[in-house]
Amino acid sequence: MNLPNKLTLTRIVMIPFFVTAMLINTGWEGQKWVALVIFVLSSLTDFADGRIARARGLVTNFGKLMDPLADKLLVSSALICLCGLQKLEAWIVIVIIAREFIISGFRLVAADAGVVIAAGMWGKVKTVFQMTMVILLIADIPVLHVFTRIIVYIATALTIVSLIEYFIRNRKLISDFK
């Protein structure tokens, strides 16, 4: 269990604290900022674990599988909370989470065949935009509402683009499945 893998697991452990901060109604305005800090810190572990793993030669199969899963859990939790708080449309949440289930299912089938598939460039860009979208939606700064909506639609489009790219990049593997 190396440092990047510990950071990935830390991200997963922080999810219940984030969800609690998002959904428990205390009436305190600062509560959204607590949720935001937890989300940002969790998101930063995503950037740190990958960089550390590559820089120190600590890339593992566990990390290749669990890092994207931890991202999906964190972002999906945030999206569901934001939908429940009526800050994000359900159709967007469905598109994003459906993509995550499709990719996770494909990765599991590939892993069963002994193949580990790392995240692609578009998937990483998508993750950055989704995390930025969540941060902007949690912060809910009125002067940034138009900008936030633009980021929401870019993140949604990148979700679809990254799914298409994933299948194109792995089409040989897909065609080999029986």
C-alpha positions as a LaTeX table, in Angstrom:
\begin{tabular}{lrrr}
\hline
Residue & $x$ (\AA) & $y$ (\AA) & $z$ (\AA) \\
\hline
Met1 & 0.00 & 0.00 & 0.00 \\
Asn2 & 2.02 & 2.94 & $-1.31$ \\
Leu3 & 1.35 & 6.67 & $-0.90$ \\
Pro4 & $-0.67$ & 7.14 & $-4.13$ \\
Asn5 & $-2.93$ & 4.23 & $-3.19$ \\
Lys6 & $-3.38$ & 5.66 & 0.31 \\
Leu7 & $-4.41$ & 8.99 & $-1.23$ \\
Thr8 & $-6.94$ & 7.18 & $-3.42$ \\
Leu9 & $-8.41$ & 5.42 & $-0.38$ \\
Thr10 & $-8.46$ & 8.72 & 1.53 \\
Arg11 & $-10.60$ & 10.19 & $-1.26$ \\
Ile12 & $-13.10$ & 7.36 & $-0.80$ \\
Val13 & $-13.14$ & 7.77 & 2.99 \\
Met14 & $-13.86$ & 11.51 & 2.67 \\
Ile15 & $-17.04$ & 10.94 & 0.63 \\
Pro16 & $-19.41$ & 10.34 & 3.60 \\
Phe17 & $-18.14$ & 13.51 & 5.28 \\
Phe18 & $-18.70$ & 15.45 & 2.07 \\
Val19 & $-22.23$ & 14.07 & 1.61 \\
Thr20 & $-23.08$ & 14.84 & 5.21 \\
Ala21 & $-21.88$ & 18.43 & 4.82 \\
Met22 & $-23.91$ & 18.76 & 1.61 \\
Leu23 & $-27.20$ & 17.31 & 2.82 \\
Ile24 & $-27.61$ & 17.93 & 6.53 \\
Asn25 & $-29.55$ & 21.15 & 6.85 \\
Thr26 & $-28.12$ & 23.05 & 9.80 \\
Gly27 & $-29.24$ & 26.47 & 8.60 \\
Trp28 & $-25.63$ & 27.64 & 8.78 \\
Glu29 & $-24.48$ & 29.39 & 5.58 \\
Gly30 & $-20.91$ & 28.26 & 6.16 \\
Gln31 & $-21.93$ & 24.63 & 5.76 \\
Lys32 & $-21.64$ & 24.78 & 1.96 \\
Trp33 & $-18.08$ & 26.03 & 2.39 \\
Val34 & $-17.26$ & 23.05 & 4.60 \\
Ala35 & $-18.62$ & 20.76 & 1.87 \\
Leu36 & $-16.63$ & 22.69 & $-0.71$ \\
Val37 & $-13.37$ & 22.39 & 1.24 \\
Ile38 & $-13.89$ & 18.65 & 1.67 \\
Phe39 & $-14.62$ & 18.26 & $-2.05$ \\
Val40 & $-11.61$ & 20.34 & $-3.08$ \\
Leu41 & $-9.27$ & 18.45 & $-0.75$ \\
Ser42 & $-10.66$ & 15.16 & $-2.04$ \\
Ser43 & $-10.20$ & 16.32 & $-5.62$ \\
Leu44 & $-6.63$ & 17.39 & $-4.93$ \\
Thr45 & $-5.81$ & 13.83 & $-3.80$ \\
Asp46 & $-6.77$ & 12.76 & $-7.33$ \\
Phe47 & $-4.20$ & 15.05 & $-8.90$ \\
Ala48 & $-1.57$ & 14.20 & $-6.27$ \\
Asp49 & $-1.87$ & 10.42 & $-6.38$ \\
Gly50 & $-1.39$ & 10.21 & $-10.15$ \\
Arg51 & 1.57 & 12.58 & $-10.20$ \\
Ile52 & 3.28 & 10.86 & $-7.29$ \\
Ala53 & 2.68 & 7.40 & $-8.77$ \\
Arg54 & 4.18 & 8.35 & $-12.14$ \\
Ala55 & 7.07 & 10.43 & $-10.73$ \\
Arg56 & 8.17 & 7.76 & $-8.24$ \\
Gly57 & 7.41 & 4.71 & $-10.36$ \\
Leu58 & 4.63 & 3.64 & $-8.00$ \\
Val59 & 1.97 & 2.90 & $-10.63$ \\
Thr60 & 0.08 & $-0.24$ & $-9.60$ \\
Asn61 & $-2.82$ & $-2.23$ & $-11.00$ \\
Phe62 & $-4.69$ & $-1.37$ & $-7.80$ \\
Gly63 & $-4.17$ & 2.33 & $-8.50$ \\
Lys64 & $-5.15$ & 2.00 & $-12.15$ \\
Leu65 & $-8.46$ & 0.44 & $-11.10$ \\
Met66 & $-9.21$ & 2.23 & $-7.84$ \\
Asp67 & $-8.18$ & 5.77 & $-8.79$ \\
Pro68 & $-10.85$ & 6.11 & $-11.51$ \\
Leu69 & $-13.37$ & 4.36 & $-9.23$ \\
Ala70 & $-12.64$ & 6.79 & $-6.40$ \\
Asp71 & $-13.15$ & 9.69 & $-8.84$ \\
Lys72 & $-16.47$ & 8.21 & $-9.97$ \\
Leu73 & $-17.66$ & 7.74 & $-6.40$ \\
Leu74 & $-16.71$ & 11.27 & $-5.40$ \\
Val75 & $-18.18$ & 12.98 & $-8.45$ \\
Ser76 & $-21.32$ & 10.79 & $-8.50$ \\
Ser77 & $-21.94$ & 11.52 & $-4.82$ \\
Ala78 & $-21.59$ & 15.22 & $-5.48$ \\
Leu79 & $-23.87$ & 15.11 & $-8.54$ \\
Ile80 & $-26.59$ & 13.22 & $-6.67$ \\
Cys81 & $-26.40$ & 15.71 & $-3.80$ \\
Leu82 & $-26.56$ & 18.66 & $-6.20$ \\
Cys83 & $-29.54$ & 17.12 & $-8.00$ \\
Gly84 & $-31.29$ & 16.57 & $-4.66$ \\
Leu85 & $-30.63$ & 20.20 & $-3.77$ \\
Gln86 & $-32.04$ & 21.20 & $-7.19$ \\
Lys87 & $-28.78$ & 22.79 & $-8.32$ \\
Leu88 & $-28.28$ & 20.37 & $-11.22$ \\
Glu89 & $-30.73$ & 18.79 & $-13.65$ \\
Ala90 & $-31.39$ & 15.07 & $-13.28$ \\
Trp91 & $-30.74$ & 14.35 & $-16.99$ \\
Ile92 & $-27.18$ & 15.67 & $-16.67$ \\
Val93 & $-26.59$ & 13.53 & $-13.59$ \\
Ile94 & $-27.98$ & 10.49 & $-15.43$ \\
Val95 & $-25.74$ & 11.06 & $-18.48$ \\
Ile96 & $-22.63$ & 11.46 & $-16.34$ \\
Ile97 & $-23.32$ & 8.52 & $-14.02$ \\
Ala98 & $-24.39$ & 6.28 & $-16.93$ \\
Arg99 & $-21.04$ & 6.93 & $-18.60$ \\
Glu100 & $-19.26$ & 6.02 & $-15.39$ \\
Phe101 & $-21.18$ & 2.73 & $-15.06$ \\
Ile102 & $-20.49$ & 1.83 & $-18.70$ \\
Ile103 & $-16.76$ & 2.48 & $-18.35$ \\
Ser104 & $-16.55$ & 0.71 & $-14.97$ \\
Gly105 & $-18.36$ & $-2.33$ & $-16.37$ \\
Phe106 & $-16.05$ & $-2.42$ & $-19.36$ \\
Arg107 & $-13.00$ & $-2.15$ & $-17.09$ \\
Leu108 & $-14.25$ & $-5.04$ & $-14.95$ \\
Val109 & $-14.72$ & $-7.25$ & $-18.00$ \\
Ala110 & $-11.28$ & $-6.25$ & $-19.26$ \\
Ala111 & $-9.74$ & $-6.92$ & $-15.84$ \\
Asp112 & $-11.35$ & $-10.37$ & $-15.82$ \\
Ala113 & $-9.53$ & $-10.98$ & $-19.10$ \\
Gly114 & $-6.28$ & $-9.88$ & $-17.46$ \\
Val115 & $-6.22$ & $-6.43$ & $-19.06$ \\
Val116 & $-5.98$ & $-3.24$ & $-17.00$ \\
Ile117 & $-7.12$ & $-0.12$ & $-18.85$ \\
Ala118 & $-5.80$ & 3.21 & $-17.62$ \\
Ala119 & $-7.78$ & 6.42 & $-18.01$ \\
Gly120 & $-7.37$ & 8.25 & $-21.32$ \\
Met121 & $-6.64$ & 11.92 & $-21.92$ \\
Trp122 & $-10.28$ & 12.87 & $-22.59$ \\
Gly123 & $-11.35$ & 11.06 & $-19.44$ \\
Lys124 & $-8.87$ & 13.10 & $-17.43$ \\
Val125 & $-10.03$ & 16.37 & $-19.03$ \\
Lys126 & $-13.64$ & 15.33 & $-18.34$ \\
Thr127 & $-12.78$ & 14.71 & $-14.70$ \\
Val128 & $-11.22$ & 18.18 & $-14.34$ \\
Phe129 & $-14.31$ & 19.83 & $-15.85$ \\
Gln130 & $-16.69$ & 17.74 & $-13.73$ \\
Met131 & $-14.81$ & 18.62 & $-10.56$ \\
Thr132 & $-14.73$ & 22.31 & $-11.56$ \\
Met133 & $-18.47$ & 22.13 & $-12.27$ \\
Val134 & $-19.15$ & 20.64 & $-8.84$ \\
Ile135 & $-17.02$ & 23.29 & $-7.13$ \\
Leu136 & $-18.86$ & 26.10 & $-8.92$ \\
Leu137 & $-22.28$ & 24.58 & $-8.18$ \\
Ile138 & $-21.49$ & 24.12 & $-4.49$ \\
Ala139 & $-20.06$ & 27.64 & $-4.17$ \\
Asp140 & $-23.18$ & 28.99 & $-5.90$ \\
Ile141 & $-21.75$ & 32.48 & $-6.50$ \\
Pro142 & $-24.45$ & 34.58 & $-8.22$ \\
Val143 & $-22.04$ & 36.58 & $-10.40$ \\
Leu144 & $-20.69$ & 33.29 & $-11.81$ \\
His145 & $-24.04$ & 31.67 & $-12.68$ \\
Val146 & $-23.66$ & 32.05 & $-16.47$ \\
Phe147 & $-20.05$ & 30.83 & $-16.34$ \\
Thr148 & $-21.14$ & 27.92 & $-14.13$ \\
Arg149 & $-23.84$ & 26.90 & $-16.65$ \\
Ile150 & $-21.27$ & 26.96 & $-19.46$ \\
Ile151 & $-18.98$ & 24.69 & $-17.43$ \\
Val152 & $-21.93$ & 22.36 & $-16.71$ \\
Tyr153 & $-22.61$ & 21.93 & $-20.43$ \\
Ile154 & $-18.92$ & 21.56 & $-21.31$ \\
Ala155 & $-18.53$ & 18.89 & $-18.60$ \\
Thr156 & $-21.59$ & 17.07 & $-19.95$ \\
Ala157 & $-20.29$ & 17.22 & $-23.53$ \\
Leu158 & $-16.85$ & 16.01 & $-22.43$ \\
Thr159 & $-18.53$ & 13.12 & $-20.64$ \\
Ile160 & $-20.01$ & 11.98 & $-23.95$ \\
Val161 & $-16.82$ & 12.68 & $-25.93$ \\
Ser162 & $-14.70$ & 10.74 & $-23.44$ \\
Leu163 & $-17.06$ & 7.76 & $-23.65$ \\
Ile164 & $-16.79$ & 7.72 & $-27.44$ \\
Glu165 & $-13.00$ & 8.13 & $-27.27$ \\
Tyr166 & $-12.78$ & 5.30 & $-24.75$ \\
Phe167 & $-14.58$ & 2.90 & $-27.07$ \\
Ile168 & $-12.58$ & 4.00 & $-30.11$ \\
Arg169 & $-9.29$ & 3.61 & $-28.22$ \\
Asn170 & $-10.29$ & 0.16 & $-26.95$ \\
Arg171 & $-12.20$ & $-1.09$ & $-30.02$ \\
Lys172 & $-9.78$ & $-3.99$ & $-30.54$ \\
Leu173 & $-10.33$ & $-5.18$ & $-26.98$ \\
Ile174 & $-14.11$ & $-4.76$ & $-27.37$ \\
Ser175 & $-14.15$ & $-6.81$ & $-30.56$ \\
Asp176 & $-12.19$ & $-9.59$ & $-28.79$ \\
Phe177 & $-14.86$ & $-10.01$ & $-26.07$ \\
Lys178 & $-17.01$ & $-13.06$ & $-26.60$ \\
\hline
\end{tabular}
